[in-house]
C-alpha positions as semicolon CSV with decimal commas, in nm:
position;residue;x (nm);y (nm);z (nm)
1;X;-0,818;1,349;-1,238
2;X;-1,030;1,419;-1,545
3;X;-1,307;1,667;-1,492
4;X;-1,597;1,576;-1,614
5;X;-1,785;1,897;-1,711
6;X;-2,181;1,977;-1,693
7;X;-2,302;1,979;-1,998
8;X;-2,523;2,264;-1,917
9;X;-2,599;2,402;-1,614
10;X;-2,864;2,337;-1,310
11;X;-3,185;2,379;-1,444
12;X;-3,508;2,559;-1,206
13;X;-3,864;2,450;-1,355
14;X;-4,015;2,778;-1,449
15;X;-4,311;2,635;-1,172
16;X;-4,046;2,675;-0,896
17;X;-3,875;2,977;-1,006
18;X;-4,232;3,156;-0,974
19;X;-4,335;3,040;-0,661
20;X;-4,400;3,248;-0,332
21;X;-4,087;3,254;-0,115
22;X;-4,263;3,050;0,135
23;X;-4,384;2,796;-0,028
24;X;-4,039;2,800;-0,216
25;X;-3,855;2,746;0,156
26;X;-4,053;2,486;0,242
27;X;-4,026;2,297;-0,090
28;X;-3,622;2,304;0,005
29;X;-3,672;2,203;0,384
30;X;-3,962;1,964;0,393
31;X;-3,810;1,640;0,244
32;X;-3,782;1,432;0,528
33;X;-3,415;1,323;0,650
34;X;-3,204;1,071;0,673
35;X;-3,442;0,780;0,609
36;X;-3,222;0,509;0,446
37;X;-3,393;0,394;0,077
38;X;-3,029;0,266;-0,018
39;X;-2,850;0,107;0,243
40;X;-2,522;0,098;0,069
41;X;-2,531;0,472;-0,011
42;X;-2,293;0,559;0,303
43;X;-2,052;0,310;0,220
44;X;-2,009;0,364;-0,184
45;X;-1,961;0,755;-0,096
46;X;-1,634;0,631;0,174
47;X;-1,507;0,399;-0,138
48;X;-1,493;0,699;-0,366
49;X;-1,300;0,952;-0,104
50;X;-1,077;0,707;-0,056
51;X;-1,023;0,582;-0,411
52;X;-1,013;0,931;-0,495
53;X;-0,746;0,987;-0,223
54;X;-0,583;0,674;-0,363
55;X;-0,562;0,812;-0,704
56;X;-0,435;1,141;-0,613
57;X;-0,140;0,984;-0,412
58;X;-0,077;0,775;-0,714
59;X;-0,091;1,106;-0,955
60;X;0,124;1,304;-0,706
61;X;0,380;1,003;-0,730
62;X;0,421;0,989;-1,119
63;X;0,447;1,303;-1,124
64;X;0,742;1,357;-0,893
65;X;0,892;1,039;-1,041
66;X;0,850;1,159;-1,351
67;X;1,019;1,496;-1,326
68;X;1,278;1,282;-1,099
69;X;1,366;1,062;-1,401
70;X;1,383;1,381;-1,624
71;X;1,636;1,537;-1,409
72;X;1,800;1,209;-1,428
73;X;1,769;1,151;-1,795
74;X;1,955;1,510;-1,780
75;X;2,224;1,351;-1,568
76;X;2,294;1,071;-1,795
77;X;2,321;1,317;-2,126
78;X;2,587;1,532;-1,939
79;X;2,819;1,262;-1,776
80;X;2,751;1,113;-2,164
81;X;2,889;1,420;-2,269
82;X;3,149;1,432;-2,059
83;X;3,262;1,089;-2,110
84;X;3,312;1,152;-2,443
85;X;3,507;1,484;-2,377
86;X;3,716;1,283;-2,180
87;X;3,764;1,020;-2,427
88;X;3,915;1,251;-2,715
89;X;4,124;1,403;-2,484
90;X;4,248;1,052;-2,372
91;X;4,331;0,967;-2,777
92;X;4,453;1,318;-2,798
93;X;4,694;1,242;-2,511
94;X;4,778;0,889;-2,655
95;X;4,906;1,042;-2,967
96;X;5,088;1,270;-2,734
97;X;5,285;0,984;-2,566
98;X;5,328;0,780;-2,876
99;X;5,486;1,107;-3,018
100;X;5,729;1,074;-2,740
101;X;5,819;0,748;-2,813
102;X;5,886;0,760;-3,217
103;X;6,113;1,082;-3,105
104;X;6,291;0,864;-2,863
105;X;6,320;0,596;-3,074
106;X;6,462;0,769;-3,335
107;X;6,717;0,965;-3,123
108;X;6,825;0,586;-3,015
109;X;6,661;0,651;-2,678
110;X;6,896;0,639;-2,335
111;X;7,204;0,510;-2,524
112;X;7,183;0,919;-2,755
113;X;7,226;1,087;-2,407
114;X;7,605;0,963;-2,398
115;X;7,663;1,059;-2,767
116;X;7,472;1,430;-2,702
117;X;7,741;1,477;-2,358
118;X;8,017;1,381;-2,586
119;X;7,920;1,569;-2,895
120;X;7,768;1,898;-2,665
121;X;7,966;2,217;-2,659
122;X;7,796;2,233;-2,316
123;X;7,720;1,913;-2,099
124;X;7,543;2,092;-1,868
125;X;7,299;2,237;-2,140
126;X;7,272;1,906;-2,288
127;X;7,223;1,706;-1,952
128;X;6,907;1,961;-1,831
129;X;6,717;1,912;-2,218
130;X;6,760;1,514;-2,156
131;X;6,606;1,570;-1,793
132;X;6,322;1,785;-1,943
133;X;6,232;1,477;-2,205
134;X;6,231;1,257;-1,904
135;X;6,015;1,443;-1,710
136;X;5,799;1,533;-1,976
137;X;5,772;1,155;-2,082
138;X;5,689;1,079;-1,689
139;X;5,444;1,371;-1,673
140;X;5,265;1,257;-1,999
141;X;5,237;0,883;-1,830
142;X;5,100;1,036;-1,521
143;X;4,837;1,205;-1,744
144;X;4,769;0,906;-1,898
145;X;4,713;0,714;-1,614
146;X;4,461;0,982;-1,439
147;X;4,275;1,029;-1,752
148;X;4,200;0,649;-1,820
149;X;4,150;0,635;-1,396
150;X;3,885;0,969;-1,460
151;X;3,696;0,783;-1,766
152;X;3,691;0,467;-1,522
153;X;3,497;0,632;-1,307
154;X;3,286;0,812;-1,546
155;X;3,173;0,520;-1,713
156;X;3,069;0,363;-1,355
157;X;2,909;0,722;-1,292
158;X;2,672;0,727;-1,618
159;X;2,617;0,299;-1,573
160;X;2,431;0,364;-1,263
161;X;2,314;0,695;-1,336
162;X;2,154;0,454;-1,673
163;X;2,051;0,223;-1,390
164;X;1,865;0,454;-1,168
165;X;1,706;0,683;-1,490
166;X;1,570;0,311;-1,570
167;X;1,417;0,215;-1,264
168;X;1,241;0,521;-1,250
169;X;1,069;0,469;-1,552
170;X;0,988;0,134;-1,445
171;X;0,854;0,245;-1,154
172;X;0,620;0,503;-1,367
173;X;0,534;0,236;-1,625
174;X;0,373;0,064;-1,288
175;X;0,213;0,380;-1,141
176;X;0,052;0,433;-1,488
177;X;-0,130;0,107;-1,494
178;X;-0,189;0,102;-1,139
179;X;-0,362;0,489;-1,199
180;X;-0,543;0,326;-1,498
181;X;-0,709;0,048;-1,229
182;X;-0,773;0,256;-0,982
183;X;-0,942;0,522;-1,226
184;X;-1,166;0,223;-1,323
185;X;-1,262;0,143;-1,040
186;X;-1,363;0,465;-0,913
187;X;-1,613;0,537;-1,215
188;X;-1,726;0,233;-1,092
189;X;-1,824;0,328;-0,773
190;X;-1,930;0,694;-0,871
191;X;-2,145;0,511;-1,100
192;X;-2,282;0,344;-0,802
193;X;-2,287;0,634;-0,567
194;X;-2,485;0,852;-0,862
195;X;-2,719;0,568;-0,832
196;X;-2,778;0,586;-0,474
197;X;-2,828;0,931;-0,510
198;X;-3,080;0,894;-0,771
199;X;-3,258;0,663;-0,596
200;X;-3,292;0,914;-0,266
201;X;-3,391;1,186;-0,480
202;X;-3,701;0,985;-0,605
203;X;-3,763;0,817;-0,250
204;X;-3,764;1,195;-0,125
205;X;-3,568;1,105;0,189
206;X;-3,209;1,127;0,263
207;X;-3,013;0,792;0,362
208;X;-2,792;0,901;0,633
209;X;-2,498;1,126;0,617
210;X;-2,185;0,940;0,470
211;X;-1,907;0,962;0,736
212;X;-1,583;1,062;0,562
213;X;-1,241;1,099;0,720
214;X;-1,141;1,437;0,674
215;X;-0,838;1,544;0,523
216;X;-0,605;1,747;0,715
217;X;-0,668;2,137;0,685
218;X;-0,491;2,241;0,379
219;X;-0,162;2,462;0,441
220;X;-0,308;2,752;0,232
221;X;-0,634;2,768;0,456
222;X;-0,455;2,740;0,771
223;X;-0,575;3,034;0,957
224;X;-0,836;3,146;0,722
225;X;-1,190;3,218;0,788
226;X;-1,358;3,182;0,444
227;X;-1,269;2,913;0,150
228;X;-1,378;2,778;-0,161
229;X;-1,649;2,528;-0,168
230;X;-1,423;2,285;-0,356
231;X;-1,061;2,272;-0,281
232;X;-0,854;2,393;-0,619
233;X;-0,639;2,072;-0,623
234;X;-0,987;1,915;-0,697
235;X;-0,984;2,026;-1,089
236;X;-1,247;2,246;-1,063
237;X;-1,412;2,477;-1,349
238;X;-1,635;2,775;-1,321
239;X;-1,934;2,668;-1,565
240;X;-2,273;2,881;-1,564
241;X;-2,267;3,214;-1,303
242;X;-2,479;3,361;-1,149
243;X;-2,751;3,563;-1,343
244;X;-2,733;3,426;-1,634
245;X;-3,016;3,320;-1,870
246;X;-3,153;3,068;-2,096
247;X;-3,381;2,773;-2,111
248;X;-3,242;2,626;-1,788
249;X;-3,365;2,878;-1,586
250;X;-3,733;3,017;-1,557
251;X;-3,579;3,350;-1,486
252;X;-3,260;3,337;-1,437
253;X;-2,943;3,118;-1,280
254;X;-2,932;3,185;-0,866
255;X;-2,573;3,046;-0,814
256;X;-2,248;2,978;-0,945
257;X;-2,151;2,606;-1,081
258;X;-1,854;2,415;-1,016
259;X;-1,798;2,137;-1,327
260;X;-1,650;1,852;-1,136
261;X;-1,622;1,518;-1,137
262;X;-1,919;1,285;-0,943
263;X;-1,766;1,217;-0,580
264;X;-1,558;1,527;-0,580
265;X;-1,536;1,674;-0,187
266;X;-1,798;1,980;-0,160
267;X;-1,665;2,202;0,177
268;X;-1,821;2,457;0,370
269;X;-1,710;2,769;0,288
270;X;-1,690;2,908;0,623
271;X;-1,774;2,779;1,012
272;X;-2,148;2,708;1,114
273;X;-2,416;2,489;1,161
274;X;-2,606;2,297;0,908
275;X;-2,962;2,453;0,881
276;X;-3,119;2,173;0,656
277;X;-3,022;1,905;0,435
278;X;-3,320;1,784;0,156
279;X;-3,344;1,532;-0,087
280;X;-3,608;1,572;-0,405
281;X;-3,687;1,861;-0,605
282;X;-3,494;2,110;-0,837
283;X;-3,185;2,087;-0,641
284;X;-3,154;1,704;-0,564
285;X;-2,931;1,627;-0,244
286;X;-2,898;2,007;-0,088
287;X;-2,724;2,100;0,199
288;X;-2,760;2,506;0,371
289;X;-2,549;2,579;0,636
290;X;-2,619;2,875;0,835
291;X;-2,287;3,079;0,886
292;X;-2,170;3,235;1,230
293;X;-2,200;3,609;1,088
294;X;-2,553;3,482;1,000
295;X;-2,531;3,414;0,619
296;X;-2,631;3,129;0,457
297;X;-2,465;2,922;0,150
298;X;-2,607;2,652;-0,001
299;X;-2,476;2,357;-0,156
300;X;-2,711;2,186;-0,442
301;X;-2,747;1,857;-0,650
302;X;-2,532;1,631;-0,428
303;X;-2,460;1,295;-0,480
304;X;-2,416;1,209;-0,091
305;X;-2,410;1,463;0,257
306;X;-2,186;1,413;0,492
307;X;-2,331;1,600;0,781
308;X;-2,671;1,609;0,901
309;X;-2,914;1,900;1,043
310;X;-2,795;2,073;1,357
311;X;-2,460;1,954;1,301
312;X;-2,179;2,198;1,388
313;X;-1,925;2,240;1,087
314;X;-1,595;2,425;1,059
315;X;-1,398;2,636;0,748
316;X;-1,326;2,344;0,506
317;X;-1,537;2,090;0,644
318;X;-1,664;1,789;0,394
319;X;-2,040;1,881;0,415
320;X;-2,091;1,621;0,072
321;X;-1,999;1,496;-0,249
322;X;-2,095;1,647;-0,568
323;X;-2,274;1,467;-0,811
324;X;-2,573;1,549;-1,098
325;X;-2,947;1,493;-0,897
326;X;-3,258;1,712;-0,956
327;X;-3,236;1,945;-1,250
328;X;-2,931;1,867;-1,343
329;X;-2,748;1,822;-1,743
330;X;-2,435;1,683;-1,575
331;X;-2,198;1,611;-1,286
332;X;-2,168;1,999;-1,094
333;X;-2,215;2,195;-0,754
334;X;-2,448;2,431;-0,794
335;X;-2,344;2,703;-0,504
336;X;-2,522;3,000;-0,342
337;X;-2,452;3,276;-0,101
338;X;-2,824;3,367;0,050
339;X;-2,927;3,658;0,321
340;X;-3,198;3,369;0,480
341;X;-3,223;3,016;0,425
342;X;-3,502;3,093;0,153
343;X;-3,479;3,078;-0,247
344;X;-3,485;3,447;-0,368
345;X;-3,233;3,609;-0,091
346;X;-2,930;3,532;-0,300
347;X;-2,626;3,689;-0,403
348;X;-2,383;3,692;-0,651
349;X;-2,123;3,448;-0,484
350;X;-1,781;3,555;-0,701
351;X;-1,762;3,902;-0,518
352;X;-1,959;3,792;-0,176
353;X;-1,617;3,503;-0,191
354;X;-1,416;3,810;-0,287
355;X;-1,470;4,040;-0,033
356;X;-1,432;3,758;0,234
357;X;-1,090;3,678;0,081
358;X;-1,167;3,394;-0,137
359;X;-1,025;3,387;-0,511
360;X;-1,169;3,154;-0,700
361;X;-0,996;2,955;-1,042
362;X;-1,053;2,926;-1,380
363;X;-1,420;3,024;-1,531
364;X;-1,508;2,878;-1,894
């Protein structure tokens, strides 16, 4: 799918940047939860995982389709090629045989071979070179009749080969528009979900978590302890990192963005239990999980959660869906990697991801 990038990243008002660390932790734990200002919040955030999974079933398809009907396009160009081979050496062969047949003719055919014994100083000589023209003439024939029999079947070869080369790009013309639909409807409902969103973050309470089907653990995390917070087939890109200045930031940036599309799957980056989940303020829709080797990483400017406080979560678990609420220039996961719970304890999450095994894609 297209990513849609931030336009800038997360933005801290200089008010909250500056603020004690305890007032600052209870700023990002005190919005109530899970009150429900939108009640169609839970079910616009299912539509989206599953027209995303939709779409990305429907990419996946052109795609091997398409590189199907390449190798088959390939196919028809060389049995194309070898038709034609076959062809020339067919006319070359007829000239062959009609060769034969003027030299006959002009020797006066059967009726010479009489003349030639009677005429030969040696019958015998004369008797094997007419049995040589014979069975040259009959081996010629034979030639004939397996080369036209081999372009037969060539031609029958490269018709379906045409056949199937077609289909396939039928079948792709079809996945196309059907990708084109389903992409339209899924800005749709991201629309809608942003919206929902929106309207939590101003409410200042949470509508309950959104409960997504999970996706079977990934073959490349099987096993591991530690993963991205979004999943690389996702189309992520590494916008503003950690430390970095400007006008966004009172001080300075305290996490590392992901530019991705509104509705993209946001996962926990390791096993634990969710510590809070907020709506309102800087971040938006936040989620912290607590980690089992007691870290914390935190999970900002949500569109939807998909777990709720207390909750128990594994490596690679939907904990939301990103999206662009609180201080926010644009659809993104802001992402931390904190000592405590609090604002102010955090790390630079690249290495911290590093060190745990975790490298992450391409940074812009």
């Amino acid at each position: 799918m297209a990513v849609l990038l931030a336009l800038a990243a997360p933005a801290l008002p200089a008010s909250a940047a500056v603020r004690p660390a305890a007032a600052r932790a209870a700023a990002t734990t005190a919005a109530p939860e899970h009150a429900a200002p939108g009640a169609d919040g839970p079910a616009v955030s299912a539509e989206v995982a599953r027209l995303l999974a939709e779409a990305s079933k429907v990419t996946a398809a052109y795609e091997r389709d398409r590189r199907v009907a390449a190798a088959q396009r390939v196919r028809v160009q060389g049995l194309q090629r070898e038709l034609d081979a076959r062809r020339r050496e067919l006319a070359a062969l007829h000239g062959r045989a009609g060769k034969v047949a003027r030299a006959q003719y002009r020797t006066g055919g059967p009726l010479s071979v009489t003349a030639q014994l009677l005429l030969a100083d040696d019958a015998d000589d004369a008797l094997r070179a007419e049995r040589a023209a014979r069975q040259a003439g009959r081996a010629v024939n034979q030639l004939l009749r397996d080369t036209d029999r081999a372009e037969r079947q060539l031609k029958t070869a490269a018709a379906r080969a045409r056949a199937a080369w077609r289909d396939l790009e039928t079948r792709n013309t079809r996945l196309v528009e059907l990708k084109r639909a389903l992409e339209a409807r899924l800005e749709r409902a991201r629309l809608r979900l942003q919206a929902e969103a929106d309207r939590s973050v101003a409410a200042g309470s949470c509508r309950g978590p959104a409960r997504l089907e999970q996706p079977a653990p990934r073959v490349a995390d099987s096993g591991r302890a530690w993963v991205a917070p979004v999943a690389e087939e996702d189309g992520y890109v590494l916008s503003a990192g950690f430390g970095g200045t400007g006008r966004h930031w009172a001080r300075r940036h305290t996490g590392q963005d992901f530019a991705v599309d509104i509705g993209t799957p946001v996962r926990s980056i390791g096993s634990g239990r969710v510590h809070a989940v907020a709506c309102g303020g800087p971040f938006g829709i936040e989620v912290v999980v607590r980690h089992d080797n007691g870290w914390y990483s935190q999970y900002a400017h949500l569109a939807s959660t998909a777990v709720e406080r207390g909750q128990r979560v594994a490596t690679g678990q939907w904990v939301g869906q990103a999206g662009t609420t609180g201080n926010s220039t644009g659809p993104h996961l802001h992402f931390e990697v904190r000592l405590t719970p609090h604002l102010g304890s955090e790390v630079d999450p690249i290495p911290w991801l590093r060190e745990n095994g975790v490298v992450l894609g391409t940074a812009r």
